[in-house]
Each structure stands twice: as structure tokens, then as C-alpha cells.
Coordinates of N, CA and C and ligand atoms in Angstrom, one line a residue:
M18 N 0.8 -1.2 0.0 CA 0.1 -0.1 0.0 C 0.8 1.2 -0.1
Q19 N 0.7 2.0 -1.0 CA 1.5 3.3 -1.2 C 0.8 4.3 -0.2
A20 N 1.6 5.0 0.4 CA 1.1 6.2 1.4 C 0.9 7.3 0.4
F21 N -0.2 8.1 0.7 CA -0.6 9.1 -0.2 C -0.3 10.5 0.6
V22 N 0.5 11.5 0.0 CA 0.8 12.6 0.7 C 0.3 13.8 -0.2
L23 N -0.3 14.7 0.6 CA -0.8 16.0 0.1 C 0.3 17.1 0.4
V24 N 0.7 17.8 -0.6 CA 1.5 18.8 -0.5 C 0.7 20.3 -0.7
I25 N 0.8 21.2 0.3 CA 0.1 22.5 0.1 C 1.1 23.5 0.1
E26 N 1.6 24.0 -1.1 CA 2.6 24.9 -1.1 C 2.5 25.9 -2.2
D27 N 2.5 27.1 -2.0 CA 2.4 28.1 -3.1 C 3.4 28.3 -4.0
E28 N 4.7 28.0 -3.7 CA 5.8 28.1 -4.5 C 5.8 27.1 -5.4
P29 N 5.6 27.2 -6.8 CA 5.5 26.1 -7.8 C 6.9 25.3 -7.7
D30 N 8.0 26.0 -7.7 CA 9.3 25.2 -7.8 C 9.4 24.2 -6.7
I31 N 9.1 24.8 -5.4 CA 9.2 23.8 -4.3 C 8.3 22.8 -4.3
A32 N 7.0 23.0 -4.6 CA 6.1 22.0 -4.7 C 6.3 20.9 -5.8
L33 N 7.0 21.4 -6.9 CA 7.4 20.4 -8.0 C 8.5 19.6 -7.6
S34 N 9.6 20.2 -6.9 CA 10.7 19.4 -6.6 C 10.4 18.4 -5.3
L35 N 9.4 18.9 -4.5 CA 9.0 18.0 -3.3 C 8.2 16.9 -3.9
S36 N 7.4 17.1 -4.9 CA 6.6 16.0 -5.3 C 7.3 14.9 -6.1
R37 N 8.4 15.4 -6.9 CA 9.4 14.5 -7.5 C 10.2 13.6 -6.4
Y38 N 10.6 14.3 -5.5 CA 11.4 13.5 -4.4 C 10.5 12.5 -3.7
L39 N 9.4 12.9 -3.5 CA 8.4 12.0 -2.7 C 8.0 10.9 -3.7
E40 N 7.8 11.0 -4.9 CA 7.3 9.9 -5.8 C 8.5 9.1 -6.0
R41 N 9.6 9.6 -6.1 CA 10.8 8.7 -6.2 C 11.0 7.8 -4.9
A42 N 10.7 8.4 -3.8 CA 10.5 7.5 -2.5 C 9.5 6.4 -2.5
G43 N 8.6 6.6 -3.3 CA 7.6 5.6 -3.3 C 6.1 6.1 -2.9
Y44 N 6.1 7.3 -2.7 CA 4.7 7.8 -2.4 C 3.9 8.4 -3.5
R45 N 2.7 8.4 -3.3 CA 1.5 8.9 -4.2 C 1.5 10.4 -3.7
V46 N 1.6 11.2 -4.7 CA 1.6 12.7 -4.2 C 0.5 13.6 -5.0
S47 N 0.0 14.4 -4.3 CA -1.0 15.4 -4.8 C -0.6 16.9 -4.4
T48 N -0.5 17.8 -5.3 CA -0.2 19.2 -4.7 C -1.3 20.3 -5.0
R49 N -1.4 21.1 -4.0 CA -2.2 22.3 -4.1 C -1.4 23.5 -3.9
H50 N -1.9 24.7 -4.4 CA -1.2 25.9 -4.3 C -1.7 27.0 -3.4
D51 N -2.8 26.8 -2.7 CA -3.2 27.8 -1.7 C -4.0 26.9 -0.8
G52 N -4.4 27.6 0.4 CA -5.1 27.1 1.7 C -6.3 26.5 1.3
G53 N -7.2 27.2 0.6 CA -8.5 26.7 0.5 C -8.5 25.5 -0.3
A54 N -7.7 25.4 -1.4 CA -7.7 24.4 -2.2 C -7.2 23.2 -1.6
G55 N -6.1 23.5 -0.7 CA -5.4 22.5 -0.1 C -6.5 21.8 0.9
L56 N -7.2 22.6 1.5 CA -8.2 21.9 2.6 C -9.1 21.2 1.9
E57 N -9.7 21.6 0.7 CA -10.8 20.9 -0.2 C -10.2 19.5 -0.5
A58 N -8.8 19.6 -0.9 CA -8.2 18.3 -1.4 C -8.1 17.3 -0.1
F59 N -7.8 17.9 1.1 CA -7.6 17.2 2.2 C -8.9 16.4 2.5
L60 N -10.0 17.2 2.5 CA -11.6 16.5 2.7 C -11.6 15.5 1.6
N61 N -11.5 15.8 0.5 CA -12.0 14.9 -0.6 C -11.0 13.7 -0.8
D62 N -9.7 13.8 -0.8 CA -8.8 12.8 -1.1 C -8.4 11.9 0.1
K63 N -8.6 12.5 1.2 CA -8.0 11.8 2.6 C -6.7 11.3 2.5
P64 N -5.7 12.2 2.4 CA -4.3 11.8 2.4 C -3.8 11.1 3.7
D65 N -2.6 10.4 3.7 CA -2.2 9.7 4.8 C -1.2 10.8 5.5
L66 N -0.8 11.8 4.7 CA 0.0 12.7 5.5 C -0.1 14.0 4.7
V67 N 0.0 15.2 5.3 CA 0.1 16.5 4.8 C 1.2 17.2 4.9
I68 N 1.9 17.8 4.0 CA 2.9 18.9 4.1 C 2.3 20.1 3.8
L69 N 2.5 21.0 4.8 CA 1.8 22.2 4.7 C 2.6 23.4 4.9
D70 N 2.8 24.2 3.9 CA 3.5 25.7 4.1 C 2.7 26.5 4.8
L71 N 3.2 27.1 5.9 CA 2.5 27.8 6.7 C 2.1 29.3 6.1
M72 N 2.9 29.8 5.2 CA 2.8 31.1 4.5 C 2.2 30.9 3.1
L73 N 0.8 30.9 3.2 CA 0.0 30.5 2.1 C -0.9 31.7 1.7
P74 N -1.1 31.9 0.3 CA -2.2 33.0 -0.1 C -3.5 32.3 0.5
G75 N -4.5 33.4 0.6 CA -5.8 33.1 0.9 C -5.8 32.5 2.4
L76 N -6.3 31.3 2.6 CA -6.4 30.7 4.0 C -5.0 30.3 4.6
P77 N -4.6 31.1 5.7 CA -3.2 30.9 6.1 C -3.1 29.5 6.7
G78 N -1.8 29.0 6.7 CA -1.4 27.8 7.0 C -2.0 27.1 8.4
L79 N -1.9 28.1 9.4 CA -2.2 27.7 10.5 C -3.7 27.4 10.8
E80 N -4.6 28.1 9.9 CA -6.0 28.0 9.8 C -6.3 26.7 9.2
V81 N -5.7 26.3 8.2 CA -5.7 25.0 7.4 C -5.5 24.0 8.5
L82 N -4.3 24.1 9.2 CA -4.1 23.0 10.1 C -5.2 22.9 11.3
R83 N -5.6 24.1 11.7 CA -6.8 24.0 12.7 C -7.8 23.3 12.1
S84 N -8.4 23.4 10.8 CA -9.4 22.9 10.3 C -9.2 21.4 10.0
I85 N -8.0 21.1 9.7 CA -7.6 19.7 9.4 C -7.9 18.8 10.8
R86 N -7.3 19.6 11.8 CA -7.4 18.9 13.4 C -8.8 18.8 13.8
E87 N -9.7 19.6 13.4 CA -11.2 19.4 13.7 C -11.7 18.1 13.2
I88 N -11.2 17.7 12.1 CA -11.8 16.6 11.4 C -11.0 15.2 11.6
R89 N -9.7 15.2 11.4 CA -8.9 14.0 11.6 C -7.6 14.2 12.1
S90 N -6.9 13.1 12.5 CA -5.8 13.2 13.1 C -4.5 12.9 12.2
T91 N -4.8 13.1 11.0 CA -3.7 12.7 9.8 C -2.5 13.6 10.2
P92 N -1.3 13.0 10.2 CA -0.1 13.7 10.5 C 0.0 14.8 9.6
V93 N 0.7 15.9 10.1 CA 1.1 17.3 9.2 C 2.4 17.6 9.6
I94 N 3.2 17.8 8.6 CA 4.5 18.4 8.6 C 4.5 19.9 8.0
A95 N 4.9 20.9 8.8 CA 4.9 22.1 8.4 C 6.2 22.5 7.7
L96 N 5.9 23.4 6.8 CA 7.1 23.9 6.1 C 7.0 25.4 5.9
T97 N 8.2 26.0 6.5 CA 7.9 27.4 6.9 C 9.2 28.1 6.9
A98 N 9.2 29.3 6.5 CA 10.3 30.3 6.6 C 10.1 31.0 8.1
L99 N 9.0 30.8 8.6 CA 8.8 31.5 10.1 C 9.4 30.4 11.1
T100 N 10.4 31.2 11.9 CA 11.3 30.3 12.7 C 11.2 30.7 14.2
T101 N 10.3 31.6 14.5 CA 10.3 32.1 15.9 C 9.7 31.0 16.9
Q102 N 10.2 30.9 18.1 CA 9.8 29.9 18.9 C 8.4 29.9 19.1
E103 N 7.7 31.1 19.0 CA 6.3 31.2 19.4 C 5.4 30.6 18.2
D104 N 5.9 30.7 17.1 CA 5.2 30.1 15.9 C 5.2 28.5 15.9
R105 N 6.5 28.1 16.4 CA 6.7 26.6 16.5 C 5.7 26.1 17.6
L106 N 5.7 26.8 18.8 CA 4.9 26.5 19.8 C 3.4 26.4 19.5
H107 N 3.0 27.4 18.8 CA 1.6 27.6 18.5 C 1.2 26.4 17.4
G108 N 2.3 26.0 16.6 CA 2.0 25.0 15.5 C 1.9 23.7 16.3
F109 N 2.7 23.4 17.2 CA 2.6 22.2 18.0 C 1.2 22.0 18.8
E110 N 0.9 23.2 19.4 CA -0.2 23.2 20.1 C -1.4 22.8 19.3
L111 N -1.5 23.2 18.0 CA -2.4 23.0 17.1 C -2.4 21.5 16.5
G112 N -1.3 20.8 17.0 CA -1.3 19.5 16.6 C -0.3 19.0 15.5
L113 N 0.8 20.1 15.1 CA 1.6 19.7 14.0 C 2.5 18.5 14.5
D114 N 2.9 17.5 13.5 CA 3.7 16.5 13.9 C 5.1 16.8 13.7
D115 N 5.6 17.7 13.0 CA 6.9 18.0 12.8 C 6.9 19.5 12.0
Y116 N 8.2 19.9 11.8 CA 8.4 21.2 11.3 C 9.7 21.2 10.5
V117 N 9.6 21.8 9.1 CA 10.9 21.9 8.5 C 11.1 23.3 8.3
T118 N 12.2 23.9 8.5 CA 12.4 25.3 8.1 C 13.1 25.5 6.6
K119 N 12.5 26.5 5.9 CA 13.0 26.7 4.6 C 14.3 27.6 4.9
P120 N 15.4 27.4 3.9 CA 15.5 26.4 2.9 C 15.8 25.0 3.4
F121 N 15.3 23.9 2.9 CA 15.4 22.7 3.3 C 16.1 21.8 2.2
Y122 N 16.6 20.7 2.6 CA 17.0 19.8 1.6 C 15.9 18.6 1.3
P123 N 15.3 18.5 0.1 CA 14.1 17.6 -0.1 C 14.3 16.2 0.4
L124 N 15.5 15.8 0.4 CA 15.8 14.6 1.0 C 15.6 14.3 2.6
E125 N 15.9 15.4 3.1 CA 15.7 15.7 4.6 C 14.2 15.5 4.9
L126 N 13.4 16.3 4.0 CA 12.0 16.2 4.2 C 11.6 14.7 4.0
V127 N 12.0 14.3 2.9 CA 11.6 12.8 2.7 C 11.8 11.8 4.0
S128 N 13.0 12.1 4.6 CA 13.1 11.1 5.8 C 12.2 11.6 6.9
R129 N 12.0 12.8 7.1 CA 10.9 13.3 8.1 C 9.6 12.5 7.7
V130 N 9.1 12.6 6.5 CA 7.9 12.0 6.0 C 8.0 10.5 6.5
Q131 N 8.9 10.0 6.1 CA 9.1 8.4 6.5 C 9.1 8.2 8.1
A132 N 9.6 9.0 8.8 CA 9.8 9.0 10.2 C 8.3 9.2 10.8
V133 N 7.5 10.2 10.4 CA 6.3 10.5 10.9 C 5.3 9.4 10.4
L134 N 5.4 8.8 9.2 CA 4.6 7.9 8.9 C 4.7 6.7 9.6
R135 N 6.1 6.4 10.0 CA 6.3 5.1 10.8 C 5.6 5.3 12.1
R136 N 5.9 6.4 12.7 CA 5.3 6.6 14.2 C 3.9 6.7 14.0
S137 N 3.2 7.1 13.0 CA 1.8 6.9 12.8 C 1.3 5.6 12.4
G138 N 2.3 4.8 12.1 CA 1.9 3.3 11.8 C 1.5 3.2 10.4
M139 N 1.7 4.3 9.5 CA 1.4 4.0 8.2 C 2.2 3.0 7.5
N140 N 3.5 3.0 7.8 CA 4.5 2.1 7.0 C 4.7 0.9 7.8
G141 N 4.3 0.7 9.0 CA 4.8 -0.4 9.8 C 3.9 -1.2 10.4
V142 N 4.1 -1.4 11.7 CA 3.4 -2.2 12.4 C 2.6 -1.6 13.5
L143 N 1.3 -1.8 13.7 CA 0.5 -1.2 14.7 C 0.3 -2.3 15.8
R144 N 0.3 -1.8 17.1 CA 0.1 -2.7 18.1 C -1.1 -2.5 18.9
G145 N -1.7 -3.6 19.4 CA -2.8 -3.3 20.2 C -2.7 -4.2 21.5
R146 N -3.8 -4.5 22.1 CA -3.9 -5.0 23.4 C -3.5 -6.6 23.3
G147 N -2.9 -7.2 24.4 CA -2.8 -8.7 24.4 C -2.0 -9.2 23.1
G148 N -1.0 -8.5 22.9 CA 0.0 -9.0 21.9 C -0.6 -8.9 20.4
L149 N -1.3 -8.1 20.3 CA -2.0 -7.8 18.9 C -1.0 -6.9 17.9
N150 N -0.7 -7.5 16.8 CA 0.1 -7.0 15.8 C -0.3 -6.9 14.5
L151 N -0.5 -5.6 13.9 CA -1.0 -5.4 12.8 C 0.0 -5.0 11.8
D152 N 0.4 -5.8 10.8 CA 1.6 -5.4 10.0 C 1.0 -4.8 8.4
L153 N 1.1 -3.5 8.4 CA 0.5 -2.8 7.2 C 1.1 -3.2 6.0
E154 N 2.3 -3.5 6.0 CA 2.9 -3.7 4.6 C 2.6 -5.3 4.1
R155 N 2.6 -6.2 5.2 CA 2.2 -7.5 4.7 C 0.9 -8.0 4.8
H156 N 0.0 -7.0 5.2 CA -1.3 -7.2 5.5 C -1.5 -8.3 6.3
A157 N -0.9 -8.4 7.4 CA -0.9 -9.6 8.3 C -1.3 -9.2 9.7
V158 N -2.1 -10.0 10.4 CA -2.4 -9.8 11.7 C -2.1 -10.8 12.6
K159 N -1.3 -10.7 13.7 CA -1.0 -11.7 14.7 C -1.7 -11.4 16.2
L160 N -2.2 -12.4 16.8 CA -2.6 -12.2 18.2 C -1.7 -13.1 19.1
G161 N -0.6 -12.6 19.5 CA 0.4 -13.5 20.2 C 1.2 -14.3 19.1
D162 N 1.0 -15.5 19.2 CA 1.6 -16.3 18.2 C 0.7 -16.8 17.1
A163 N -0.6 -16.4 17.3 CA -1.7 -17.0 16.3 C -1.8 -15.9 15.3
T164 N -2.0 -16.4 14.0 CA -2.2 -15.6 12.8 C -3.9 -15.5 12.7
L165 N -4.4 -14.4 12.6 CA -5.7 -13.9 12.4 C -6.0 -13.9 10.9
E166 N -7.0 -14.6 10.5 CA -7.6 -14.2 9.1 C -8.8 -13.1 9.2
L167 N -8.2 -11.9 8.8 CA -9.2 -10.8 8.7 C -9.6 -10.6 7.1
R168 N -10.9 -10.2 7.1 CA -11.3 -9.6 5.7 C -10.7 -8.4 5.6
P169 N -10.5 -7.8 4.2 CA -9.9 -6.4 4.1 C -10.7 -5.2 4.8
T170 N -11.9 -5.4 5.0 CA -12.7 -4.3 5.6 C -12.5 -4.5 7.2
E171 N -12.3 -5.6 7.7 CA -12.0 -5.9 9.1 C -10.6 -5.4 9.4
F172 N -9.7 -5.7 8.5 CA -8.3 -5.2 8.6 C -8.2 -3.6 8.6
A173 N -9.0 -3.0 7.7 CA -9.0 -1.5 7.6 C -9.6 -1.0 8.9
L174 N -10.7 -1.4 9.4 CA -11.3 -1.0 10.5 C -10.3 -1.1 11.8
L175 N -9.6 -2.2 12.0 CA -8.7 -2.5 13.0 C -7.6 -1.4 13.0
A176 N -7.1 -1.3 11.7 CA -5.9 -0.2 11.5 C -6.5 1.2 11.9
A177 N -7.7 1.4 11.5 CA -8.2 3.0 11.9 C -8.2 3.0 13.5
F178 N -8.6 1.8 14.2 CA -8.8 1.9 15.7 C -7.4 2.1 16.5
L179 N -6.4 1.2 15.7 CA -5.1 1.0 16.3 C -4.3 2.3 16.1
R180 N -4.5 3.1 14.9 CA -3.8 4.4 14.6 C -4.4 5.4 15.7
A181 N -5.5 5.3 16.2 CA -5.9 6.3 17.2 C -6.7 5.7 18.4
P182 N -5.9 4.9 19.2 CA -6.6 4.4 20.3 C -7.3 5.4 21.2
G183 N -8.3 5.1 21.7 CA -9.1 6.0 22.6 C -9.9 7.0 21.8
R184 N -9.8 7.2 20.5 CA -10.5 8.0 20.0 C -11.9 7.4 19.6
V185 N -13.1 8.2 19.7 CA -14.3 7.7 19.3 C -14.6 8.0 17.9
F186 N -14.9 6.8 17.2 CA -15.2 7.1 15.9 C -16.8 6.7 15.5
N187 N -17.4 7.6 14.9 CA -18.7 7.3 14.5 C -19.0 6.4 13.4
R188 N -19.9 6.0 12.8 CA -20.1 4.8 11.9 C -19.7 5.4 10.6
L189 N -20.0 6.6 10.3 CA -19.6 7.1 9.0 C -18.0 7.2 8.8
E190 N -17.3 7.7 9.8 CA -15.9 7.6 9.8 C -15.4 6.2 9.7
L191 N -16.0 5.4 10.3 CA -15.5 3.9 10.1 C -15.8 3.4 8.7
L192 N -16.9 3.9 8.3 CA -17.3 3.4 6.7 C -16.1 4.0 5.8
E193 N -15.9 5.3 6.1 CA -14.7 5.9 5.3 C -13.4 5.2 5.4
A194 N -13.2 4.9 6.6 CA -11.9 4.1 6.9 C -11.6 2.8 6.1
V195 N -12.8 2.2 5.8 CA -12.8 0.9 5.1 C -13.1 1.2 3.4
G196 N -13.3 2.4 3.2 CA -13.4 2.9 1.8 C -14.7 2.6 1.3
D197 N -15.8 2.5 2.1 CA -17.2 2.2 1.8 C -18.1 3.4 2.2
E198 N -18.5 4.3 1.3 CA -19.1 5.5 1.8 C -20.7 5.4 1.3
S199 N -21.1 4.3 1.0 CA -22.5 4.2 0.5 C -23.2 4.3 1.8
R200 N -24.2 5.2 2.0 CA -24.8 5.5 3.4 C -26.0 4.6 3.7
D201 N -26.6 4.0 2.7 CA -27.8 3.3 2.9 C -27.9 2.3 3.8
T202 N -26.7 1.6 4.0 CA -26.8 0.4 4.9 C -25.8 0.8 6.1
L203 N -25.6 2.0 6.3 CA -24.6 2.6 7.3 C -24.4 1.9 8.5
E204 N -25.4 1.9 9.4 CA -25.3 1.4 10.6 C -25.1 -0.1 10.9
R205 N -25.9 -0.7 10.0 CA -25.8 -2.2 9.9 C -24.6 -2.9 9.6
T206 N -24.1 -2.2 8.5 CA -22.8 -2.6 7.9 C -21.7 -2.5 8.9
V207 N -21.5 -1.3 9.5 CA -20.5 -1.1 10.3 C -20.7 -2.1 11.7
D208 N -21.9 -2.2 12.0 CA -22.1 -3.2 13.2 C -21.7 -4.7 13.0
V209 N -22.0 -5.0 11.8 CA -21.8 -6.5 11.3 C -20.2 -6.6 11.4
H210 N -19.5 -5.6 10.6 CA -18.0 -5.6 10.6 C -17.4 -5.7 12.1
I211 N -18.0 -4.8 12.9 CA -17.3 -4.7 14.3 C -17.8 -6.2 15.1
R212 N -18.8 -6.7 14.8 CA -19.3 -7.9 15.5 C -18.2 -9.1 15.1
N213 N -18.0 -9.2 13.7 CA -17.1 -10.3 13.4 C -15.6 -9.9 13.8
L214 N -15.3 -8.7 13.7 CA -13.9 -8.3 14.2 C -13.8 -8.7 15.6
R215 N -14.7 -8.5 16.6 CA -14.7 -8.7 18.0 C -14.4 -10.3 18.1
Q216 N -15.4 -10.9 17.3 CA -15.4 -12.4 17.5 C -14.0 -13.0 17.1
K217 N -13.3 -12.4 16.1 CA -11.9 -12.8 15.8 C -10.7 -12.6 16.7
L218 N -11.2 -11.4 17.4 CA -10.1 -11.0 18.2 C -10.3 -11.6 19.6
G219 N -11.4 -12.2 19.9 CA -11.6 -12.8 21.1 C -12.2 -12.0 22.2
N220 N -12.1 -12.6 23.5 CA -12.7 -11.9 24.6 C -12.0 -10.5 24.8
D221 N -10.8 -10.5 24.6 CA -10.0 -9.2 25.0 C -10.1 -8.3 23.8
H222 N -11.0 -8.1 23.1 CA -11.0 -7.5 21.7 C -10.6 -5.9 21.9
G223 N -11.3 -5.3 23.0 CA -10.9 -3.9 23.1 C -11.8 -2.8 22.6
I224 N -12.7 -3.4 21.7 CA -13.4 -2.5 20.9 C -14.8 -2.2 21.8
E225 N -14.7 -1.0 22.2 CA -15.9 -0.4 23.1 C -17.0 0.2 22.4
T226 N -18.2 -0.1 22.6 CA -19.4 0.7 22.1 C -19.5 1.9 22.9
V227 N -19.6 3.0 22.3 CA -19.8 4.3 22.9 C -21.3 4.7 22.4
F228 N -22.3 4.6 23.4 CA -23.6 4.5 23.1 C -24.1 6.0 22.5
G229 N -24.8 5.6 21.4 CA -25.3 6.9 20.8 C -24.2 7.5 19.8
V230 N -23.0 7.0 19.8 CA -22.0 7.6 18.9 C -21.4 6.7 17.9
G231 N -20.8 5.7 18.5 CA -20.0 4.7 17.7 C -19.1 3.8 18.4
Y232 N -17.9 3.8 18.0 CA -17.0 2.8 18.7 C -15.7 3.5 19.0
R233 N -14.8 2.6 19.9 CA -13.5 3.2 20.3 C -12.8 2.0 20.7
Y234 N -11.5 1.9 20.3 CA -10.5 0.9 20.8 C -9.9 1.5 22.0
A235 N -9.9 0.7 23.0 CA -9.3 0.9 24.4 C -8.1 0.1 24.3
L236 N -6.8 0.7 24.6 CA -5.4 0.2 24.6 C -5.5 -0.7 25.8
E237 N -6.0 -0.2 27.0 CA -6.1 -1.0 28.1 C -7.3 -1.2 29.0
Ligands
LIG29 CA1 4.7 30.0 0.9

């Protein structure tokens, strides 16, 4: 599975060279040149990671970040000429995952992208309770020594839970996570997947029902 990176950067040269380097490193890349278009692409395309220039025409970068954070916990790396301590702190308060100051070496940014994705579990192994291991590259799930056979939808659901333990997901968000956004069978579909997933994970499944809202994964 190729991770998908959204680059929001108004300087065409930087955006172009960045997307070339990222593509060479194996990522799928999309670029936008202002804050509004960037936010729209974020909502529509659901990237795995966002590279966000903070000095943007139109909607400022920190506003884009704030809007992103209201919706999803997608990792965001900021790109900026602003270097004051205050800006940095403000960015981190808003939920930035990393910061790169211009001018920068594209390869350095690529390695930051890899590190952030690894931390967020995009490229590697997600862990859950009771020795649960979900290997995103091999698409394999183990519970202790036992291999679990999960359907692709169950795998995607579990990955969404393990990326954000403790977070409450509503059913629509869970359908988005499995790539099924037809709303007609909304509740029942999710509930069936969850029931099957719980059964496969056993007694210590960790998937809690949040009454009237949806589900959450409890790490302990
Ligand atoms: Ca800029």
C-alpha cells in the first residue's frame, strides 16, 4: 500500500521538486497551491500525510491546520520560513507532527515524512492489546503467536482503531476508513463488521461501544 501525501505549497518550484522526491521515494503525491484548495483536497482525497506551507495565499497555513485537526488526526508536517519559537509552539499546540524550516534539503523532508508515517503506523506495524500486531505492509495480523484471518474491511477497521486508540469513531468515519461510503446500509454494515472483528479478536477485543455515537478502541 502506497502512502498518499498531500503537499500544500504556493511556490511552484518547491511544490514540484518536493513531489518529485516524494514520488521517487515511493509515495503517491498530490499538490495544491493555496490554503482553500489544500483544505478541499484534504477533505476529498483523505491523504495519509500533509505537508503544509504555513505562509500561504488565501487561507493561512495555521488555519488550514486547525481545520484539519477538527476533522482528522492525519499527520501534518509544516514547511515554513517562520522560525520564531512562538510560531513553533503555536503549531505544536495545534497538533503539528513535525516542522521543517526553509530552505531545506528535499531528501531531509522525505526522511521526516518516512519517520512521521512510521510513528503513525502508516508504514509499519500497529500494536494493540494482548500482543496484537497488525503489519500494514504484509497485511498480516497476529494475536500473540496466532495468525488471524481478517477480511480487508476488518483489517482496515482495526488499522483505523489502532492508529488512534481511545478516539471515538462514528459509523460514517468507520465506513470511510474501510473505503465504503454508501450510506444506505450505514449502521448495520459497520455493526456487522465490528461484531465479526470482535469475534476474531476474542474476549479481550478492546472495541468498546460508545452509546449513541459509535466505537472506540481501548488500549487497556
Ligand atoms: Ca509560501
